Each structure stands twice: as structure tokens, then as C-alpha cells.
């Protein structure tokens, strides 16, 4: 078959891997059953069992022998993918430690945040990697402020898709800009619970596990909701979300109290927290006292809103 129109999600996985997720999404997009794929391979004198195809698709094994690599090349044509789209996912990987190993096109949280010397230790203590075989389909943050410009809450809704089998959790990282004022707490709202939670003595970071209400296999999704609550003394003139990997869709809403409306509000993005602003533009604060931004295909880095009180 000819090359198919590739969805945003499949295009992302073809850039970042892993191989199993790319193969799974390509098969789903093609509409072909494993039996049909096996028959088309056999017509090219390439013999691969349905069990082997299923194992490749689920990440239980990887094609390594020359005959298997020939099958992968043939799969690209059968599934309507560009040449080498799957083969490129099987290149040699550098031997790296678990906590430094991350897929191409992603960033470690310790690279995103400035002054993150304590963060790596917290991630080790929680023992759930940031890049945990999950593609973030969509994120929605609702950041609310009170009448004294204080931060009240952050409600987050997320849809994630597993790119490997037996994925049961994600990890939450919050950076406190106002160290010493107390740390927020994380509370489950829907379809998840909070696992191990760690914070550093300097009150800069909170790291917590978000445990899904069921275990996900490759291609399955979870829709979770959780709330971050803040000490009453914390005020803020901005909020930004860190993206360690490309994310499909992002909606940020900032809700102001009628007694404390900002003079101006701006959208911005950065590669890292201490990097210069990019894409700076003014955002309207509506008659119901809220501002928002909508982003698609967000690359690794930071995206947020900031406001001026005077």
C-alpha cells in the first residue's frame, strides 16, 4: 500500500520511539489485522509469526537478527510508512544509567528547572522515571488566585497513552518559586491516587507518584485529575507548565478573583526556566476574570502565562 496520512501522535512516536509504540500505532492506523500483515509478509517470502509480531508490538522483544530487520523494512511498506521510519527506531542505544536515560527529543526535568540540584535525588527516592513510557495526549491546568493575589489551587486534568505494557503510574513535579514559604500538597480527584511523595529541605521541589486506577498496556489511555493546594501565604505573578517531552494539546486557564485583577497578562515559552522568553504576546483577561492559552504539539520546555498587577 502507499504511504498513509500519518497522525500527529504517530508522527511524534516515529521521531521519539520506542519501536514498540511506533509499530503499534502504525498497525492501528493501517486498520490491518496481524493475520493480514503476516500474509503480506509471506507474499514477499518473509516468514514472521503472528506471535512475533505481537511481541514486537508489545515491546516484549525487539527485532535484531538480519531476517527480522528485513521484515521491519517490509513492514514500513505494508503499513504505509516512509522508508526507515521503523528501522530508525532500532539503532544502537548509548549505555546510560536509568535516571539519565531518556528518549530522543525529550528533556530531563533536572535540565528544565534552574537550581535543580536536589531534584534528581527526589526522583530517585520516588523511583518513577519522568519518561515512563507515556505519551501525553492532552493536559489542562486551571490555576486559581484569591482576592489577595494569593495562589489558591491548581487543578490538572491529563490524558496519557501507554507506549509499553504494564504502565501503572506517572510522576508529578512542582517547582516552588518562593522557597521557604511552605510547599503545596497534591490530592487525587479522579481516576488516580497519590503514591510516594518527596520534597527537599530547601522547599524548592515536590515530587509525587500519580498511580492510575488500572494498569495500562500499549495503546491504552488513562484520564486522570488531581489538585495541588497551596499555603495561604504564597502569591504569584505567573504560572508555567514544564513539558519534559512533546505533548499533544495543552490548555492553561488562569482564574483571577474580581478583587484582584491584573493590569496586563502575557503568554510566553522558554526552553529552560532560566532561558529568555519566546513567543511573547499579550493575552486578554475576559469579563469573567479569566485568561487562557491553547497550544498544540508542544516541544520540551516551558509554556505559561504571567501578569502585571500594576
Coordinates of C-alpha atoms in Angstrom, one line a residue:
X1 CA 0.0 0.0 0.0
X2 CA 1.1 3.6 -0.5
X3 CA 2.2 5.9 2.3
X4 CA -0.8 6.7 4.6
X5 CA -1.6 10.1 6.1
X6 CA 0.2 10.0 9.5
X7 CA -1.5 11.2 12.6
X8 CA 0.2 13.7 14.9
X9 CA 0.6 11.1 17.6
X10 CA 2.2 8.5 15.2
X11 CA 4.5 11.2 13.7
X12 CA 5.6 12.1 17.2
X13 CA 6.4 8.4 18.2
X14 CA 8.2 7.9 14.9
X15 CA 10.5 10.7 15.9
X16 CA 11.0 9.7 19.6
X17 CA 10.3 6.0 19.8
X18 CA 10.2 3.5 21.3
X19 CA 10.0 1.0 18.4
X20 CA 7.1 -1.0 20.0
X21 CA 4.9 2.2 20.3
X22 CA 5.7 3.2 16.7
X23 CA 4.8 -0.3 15.4
X24 CA 1.6 -0.4 17.5
X25 CA 0.3 3.0 16.3
X26 CA 1.2 2.2 12.7
X27 CA -0.7 -1.0 12.8
X28 CA -3.7 0.7 14.4
X29 CA -3.6 3.4 11.8
X30 CA -3.4 0.9 8.9
X31 CA -6.5 -1.0 10.0
X32 CA -4.8 -4.3 9.2
X33 CA -5.0 -7.4 11.4
X34 CA -1.9 -9.3 12.4
X35 CA -3.0 -12.2 10.2
X36 CA -3.3 -9.8 7.2
X37 CA 0.1 -8.4 7.9
X38 CA 1.6 -11.8 8.2
X39 CA 0.1 -12.9 4.9
X40 CA 1.5 -9.8 3.1
X41 CA 5.0 -10.5 4.6
X42 CA 4.7 -14.2 3.4
X43 CA 3.8 -12.9 -0.1
X44 CA 7.3 -11.3 -0.1
X45 CA 8.8 -14.6 1.2
X46 CA 9.4 -13.2 4.7
X47 CA 8.2 -15.6 7.4
X48 CA 7.2 -14.0 10.7
X49 CA 4.7 -15.5 13.1
X50 CA 1.8 -13.5 14.5
X51 CA 3.2 -14.2 17.9
X52 CA 6.4 -12.5 17.0
X53 CA 4.6 -9.5 15.5
X54 CA 2.5 -9.3 18.7
X55 CA 5.7 -9.4 20.9
X56 CA 7.3 -6.6 18.8
X57 CA 4.2 -4.6 19.1
X58 CA 4.0 -5.0 22.9
X59 CA 7.7 -4.4 23.5
X60 CA 8.3 -7.9 24.8
X61 CA 11.0 -8.5 22.2
X62 CA 12.9 -6.5 19.6
X63 CA 13.8 -7.5 16.0
X64 CA 17.6 -8.0 15.9
X65 CA 18.5 -10.8 13.5
X66 CA 19.1 -9.9 9.8
X67 CA 15.9 -11.7 8.8
X68 CA 13.9 -9.8 11.4
X69 CA 15.3 -6.5 10.2
X70 CA 14.3 -7.4 6.7
X71 CA 10.8 -7.9 8.0
X72 CA 10.8 -4.5 9.6
X73 CA 11.8 -2.9 6.3
X74 CA 8.9 -4.7 4.6
X75 CA 6.5 -3.6 7.4
X76 CA 7.2 0.0 6.5
X77 CA 5.8 -0.5 3.1
X78 CA 2.9 -2.7 4.2
X79 CA 1.9 -0.1 6.9
X80 CA 2.3 2.9 4.5
X81 CA 5.2 4.4 6.4
X82 CA 8.2 6.3 4.9
X83 CA 11.3 4.2 4.3
X84 CA 13.4 3.6 7.5
X85 CA 10.6 5.0 9.7
X86 CA 10.6 1.9 11.9
X87 CA 14.1 0.8 11.2
X88 CA 15.5 4.0 12.6
X89 CA 13.9 3.1 16.0
X90 CA 16.2 0.0 16.2
X91 CA 19.6 1.9 16.1
X92 CA 22.2 1.3 18.8
X93 CA 21.5 3.0 22.1
X94 CA 24.2 4.5 24.2
X95 CA 24.7 2.7 27.5
X96 CA 23.3 5.1 30.1
X97 CA 22.1 4.9 33.7
X98 CA 18.4 4.6 34.3
X99 CA 18.0 8.1 35.6
X100 CA 19.9 9.7 32.7
X101 CA 18.3 7.5 30.0
X102 CA 15.6 9.3 28.1
X103 CA 14.2 9.1 24.6
X104 CA 15.4 11.3 21.8
X105 CA 13.6 14.6 21.6
X106 CA 12.9 14.8 25.3
X107 CA 14.5 16.6 28.3
X108 CA 15.2 15.6 31.9
X109 CA 13.3 17.7 34.5
X110 CA 16.7 18.5 36.0
X111 CA 17.6 20.2 32.7
X112 CA 14.3 22.2 32.6
X113 CA 14.4 23.8 36.1
X114 CA 17.1 26.1 37.3
X115 CA 18.8 25.2 40.6
X116 CA 17.7 21.6 40.4
X117 CA 20.5 20.0 42.4
X118 CA 18.0 18.4 44.8
X119 CA 15.5 17.2 42.1
X120 CA 17.4 14.2 40.9
X121 CA 17.6 12.7 44.4
X122 CA 13.9 13.2 44.9
X123 CA 13.2 11.4 41.6
X124 CA 15.4 8.5 42.7
X125 CA 13.5 8.3 46.0
X126 CA 10.1 8.2 44.3
X127 CA 11.6 5.6 41.8
X128 CA 9.2 6.5 38.9
X129 CA 11.1 8.0 35.9
X130 CA 9.7 11.1 34.4
X131 CA 9.9 9.4 31.0
X132 CA 7.8 6.4 32.0
X133 CA 6.6 5.1 28.6
X134 CA 3.7 7.6 28.5
X135 CA 2.7 9.9 25.7
X136 CA 0.8 13.0 27.0
X137 CA -2.2 13.3 24.7
X138 CA -3.6 16.4 26.4
X139 CA -3.1 18.5 29.6
X140 CA -5.5 21.0 31.1
X141 CA -4.4 23.3 34.0
X142 CA -6.8 25.6 35.9
X143 CA -4.7 27.9 38.1
X144 CA -6.8 30.0 40.6
X145 CA -5.9 33.1 42.6
X146 CA -7.6 34.7 45.5
X147 CA -8.5 38.3 46.5
X148 CA -5.1 39.0 48.0
X149 CA -3.3 37.8 44.9
X150 CA -2.6 34.5 46.7
X151 CA -2.5 31.2 44.9
X152 CA -5.5 29.0 45.8
X153 CA -5.3 25.9 43.8
X154 CA -4.1 24.2 40.6
X155 CA -6.5 21.6 39.1
X156 CA -4.9 19.4 36.5
X157 CA -6.6 17.0 34.0
X158 CA -4.4 14.8 31.9
X159 CA -4.9 12.2 29.3
X160 CA -1.9 9.8 28.7
X161 CA -1.4 6.9 26.4
X162 CA 1.0 4.0 27.3
X163 CA 3.8 3.2 24.8
X164 CA 4.7 -0.1 26.6
X165 CA 2.9 -2.7 28.6
X166 CA 2.3 -2.7 32.4
X167 CA 2.4 1.0 33.0
X168 CA 0.6 2.0 36.2
X169 CA 1.8 5.4 37.2
X170 CA 3.2 8.8 36.2
X171 CA 5.2 11.3 38.2
X172 CA 4.3 14.9 39.3
X173 CA 7.0 17.6 39.8
X174 CA 6.3 21.0 41.2
X175 CA 8.9 23.7 41.5
X176 CA 8.3 26.3 44.3
X177 CA 9.4 29.7 43.2
X178 CA 9.0 31.1 46.7
X179 CA 11.2 28.7 48.7
X180 CA 10.7 29.0 52.5
X181 CA 7.0 29.9 52.2
X182 CA 5.8 26.3 52.5
X183 CA 5.1 23.6 50.0
X184 CA 1.9 22.7 48.2
X185 CA 0.2 19.3 48.7
X186 CA -1.2 17.0 46.0
X187 CA -4.6 15.4 46.2
X188 CA -6.3 12.9 43.8
X189 CA -9.6 14.0 42.3
X190 CA -10.5 11.3 39.7
X191 CA -9.1 8.0 38.4
X192 CA -5.8 8.1 40.3
X193 CA -4.3 8.1 43.8
X194 CA -1.2 9.6 45.2
X195 CA 1.7 7.3 45.9
X196 CA 5.1 8.1 47.3
X197 CA 5.7 11.9 47.8
X198 CA 9.0 13.5 48.5
X199 CA 10.2 17.1 49.0
X200 CA 13.6 18.7 49.6
X201 CA 14.7 20.5 52.8
X202 CA 15.0 23.8 50.9
X203 CA 11.3 23.6 49.9
X204 CA 12.0 24.1 46.3
X205 CA 10.5 20.9 44.8
X206 CA 7.7 18.4 45.4
X207 CA 7.8 15.1 43.6
X208 CA 4.9 12.6 43.8
X209 CA 3.7 9.5 42.1
X210 CA 0.3 9.5 40.4
X211 CA -1.0 6.0 40.4
X212 CA -3.6 5.2 37.8
X213 CA -6.8 3.3 38.7
X214 CA -5.7 0.5 36.4
X215 CA -2.6 -0.9 34.7
X216 CA -2.2 0.2 31.1
X217 CA -0.9 -1.9 28.2
X218 CA 0.5 -0.4 24.9
X219 CA -2.0 2.0 23.3
X220 CA -4.4 2.2 26.3
X221 CA -5.2 5.5 27.8
X222 CA -5.8 7.0 31.3
X223 CA -7.7 10.2 32.1
X224 CA -6.7 11.5 35.5
X225 CA -7.5 14.6 37.5
X226 CA -5.6 15.9 40.6
X227 CA -5.4 19.1 42.6
X228 CA -2.5 21.0 44.0
X229 CA -3.3 23.1 47.1
X230 CA -1.1 25.9 48.3
X231 CA -0.3 27.5 51.7
X232 CA -2.2 30.8 52.0
X233 CA 0.9 32.9 52.1
X234 CA 2.1 32.1 48.5
X235 CA 1.5 34.8 45.9
X236 CA 2.4 34.6 42.3
X237 CA 2.6 36.7 39.1
X238 CA 2.9 33.8 36.8
X239 CA 2.3 30.1 36.2
X240 CA 4.1 27.8 33.7
X241 CA 4.0 24.1 33.0
X242 CA 7.2 22.1 32.3
X243 CA 7.0 19.7 29.4
X244 CA 9.8 17.0 29.5
X245 CA 8.5 15.6 26.2
X246 CA 6.4 16.7 23.3
X247 CA 2.7 16.9 24.3
X248 CA -0.3 16.8 22.0
X249 CA -2.6 19.6 23.4
X250 CA -2.3 22.0 26.3
X251 CA -4.9 24.3 27.8
X252 CA -3.9 26.7 30.6
X253 CA -6.6 28.8 32.3
X254 CA -5.8 31.3 35.0
X255 CA -8.8 32.5 37.1
X256 CA -8.4 35.8 39.0
X257 CA -10.5 37.0 41.8
X258 CA -12.7 40.0 40.9
X259 CA -11.0 41.9 43.8
X260 CA -7.5 41.3 42.3
X261 CA -7.5 41.7 38.5
X262 CA -4.1 42.2 36.7
X263 CA -3.4 45.2 34.6
X264 CA -1.9 43.0 31.8
X265 CA -1.3 39.4 31.0
X266 CA 1.2 37.7 28.7
X267 CA 1.8 34.3 27.1
X268 CA 5.4 33.1 27.0
X269 CA 7.5 30.0 26.4
X270 CA 11.1 29.0 27.3
X271 CA 13.4 26.2 26.5
X272 CA 14.5 26.2 30.2
X273 CA 13.4 28.1 33.2
X274 CA 16.3 30.5 33.1
X275 CA 16.2 30.9 29.3
X276 CA 14.9 34.0 27.5
X277 CA 11.2 34.3 26.7
X278 CA 10.0 33.2 23.3
X279 CA 6.7 33.7 21.6
X280 CA 5.8 36.6 24.0
X281 CA 2.3 38.0 23.3
X282 CA -0.4 39.8 25.3
X283 CA -3.5 37.7 26.4
X284 CA -6.9 39.2 27.1
X285 CA -8.4 38.9 30.6
X286 CA -12.1 38.3 30.0
X287 CA -15.2 39.7 31.6
X288 CA -15.4 36.6 33.8
X289 CA -12.0 37.4 35.2
X290 CA -10.0 34.6 33.4
X291 CA -7.2 34.3 30.8
X292 CA -6.2 31.3 28.9
X293 CA -3.9 29.9 26.3
X294 CA -4.2 26.9 24.0
X295 CA -1.1 25.1 22.5
X296 CA -0.7 22.1 20.2
X297 CA 2.3 19.9 19.6
X298 CA 4.3 21.5 22.4
X299 CA 8.0 20.7 22.3
X300 CA 10.0 20.0 25.5
X301 CA 10.4 23.2 27.6
X302 CA 8.1 25.6 29.5
X303 CA 4.8 27.3 28.5
X304 CA 2.9 29.7 30.7
X305 CA 1.2 33.0 31.5
X306 CA 2.4 35.8 33.5
X307 CA 0.7 39.0 34.6
X308 CA 1.4 42.5 35.9
X309 CA -0.6 43.8 38.9
X310 CA 0.2 47.5 38.4

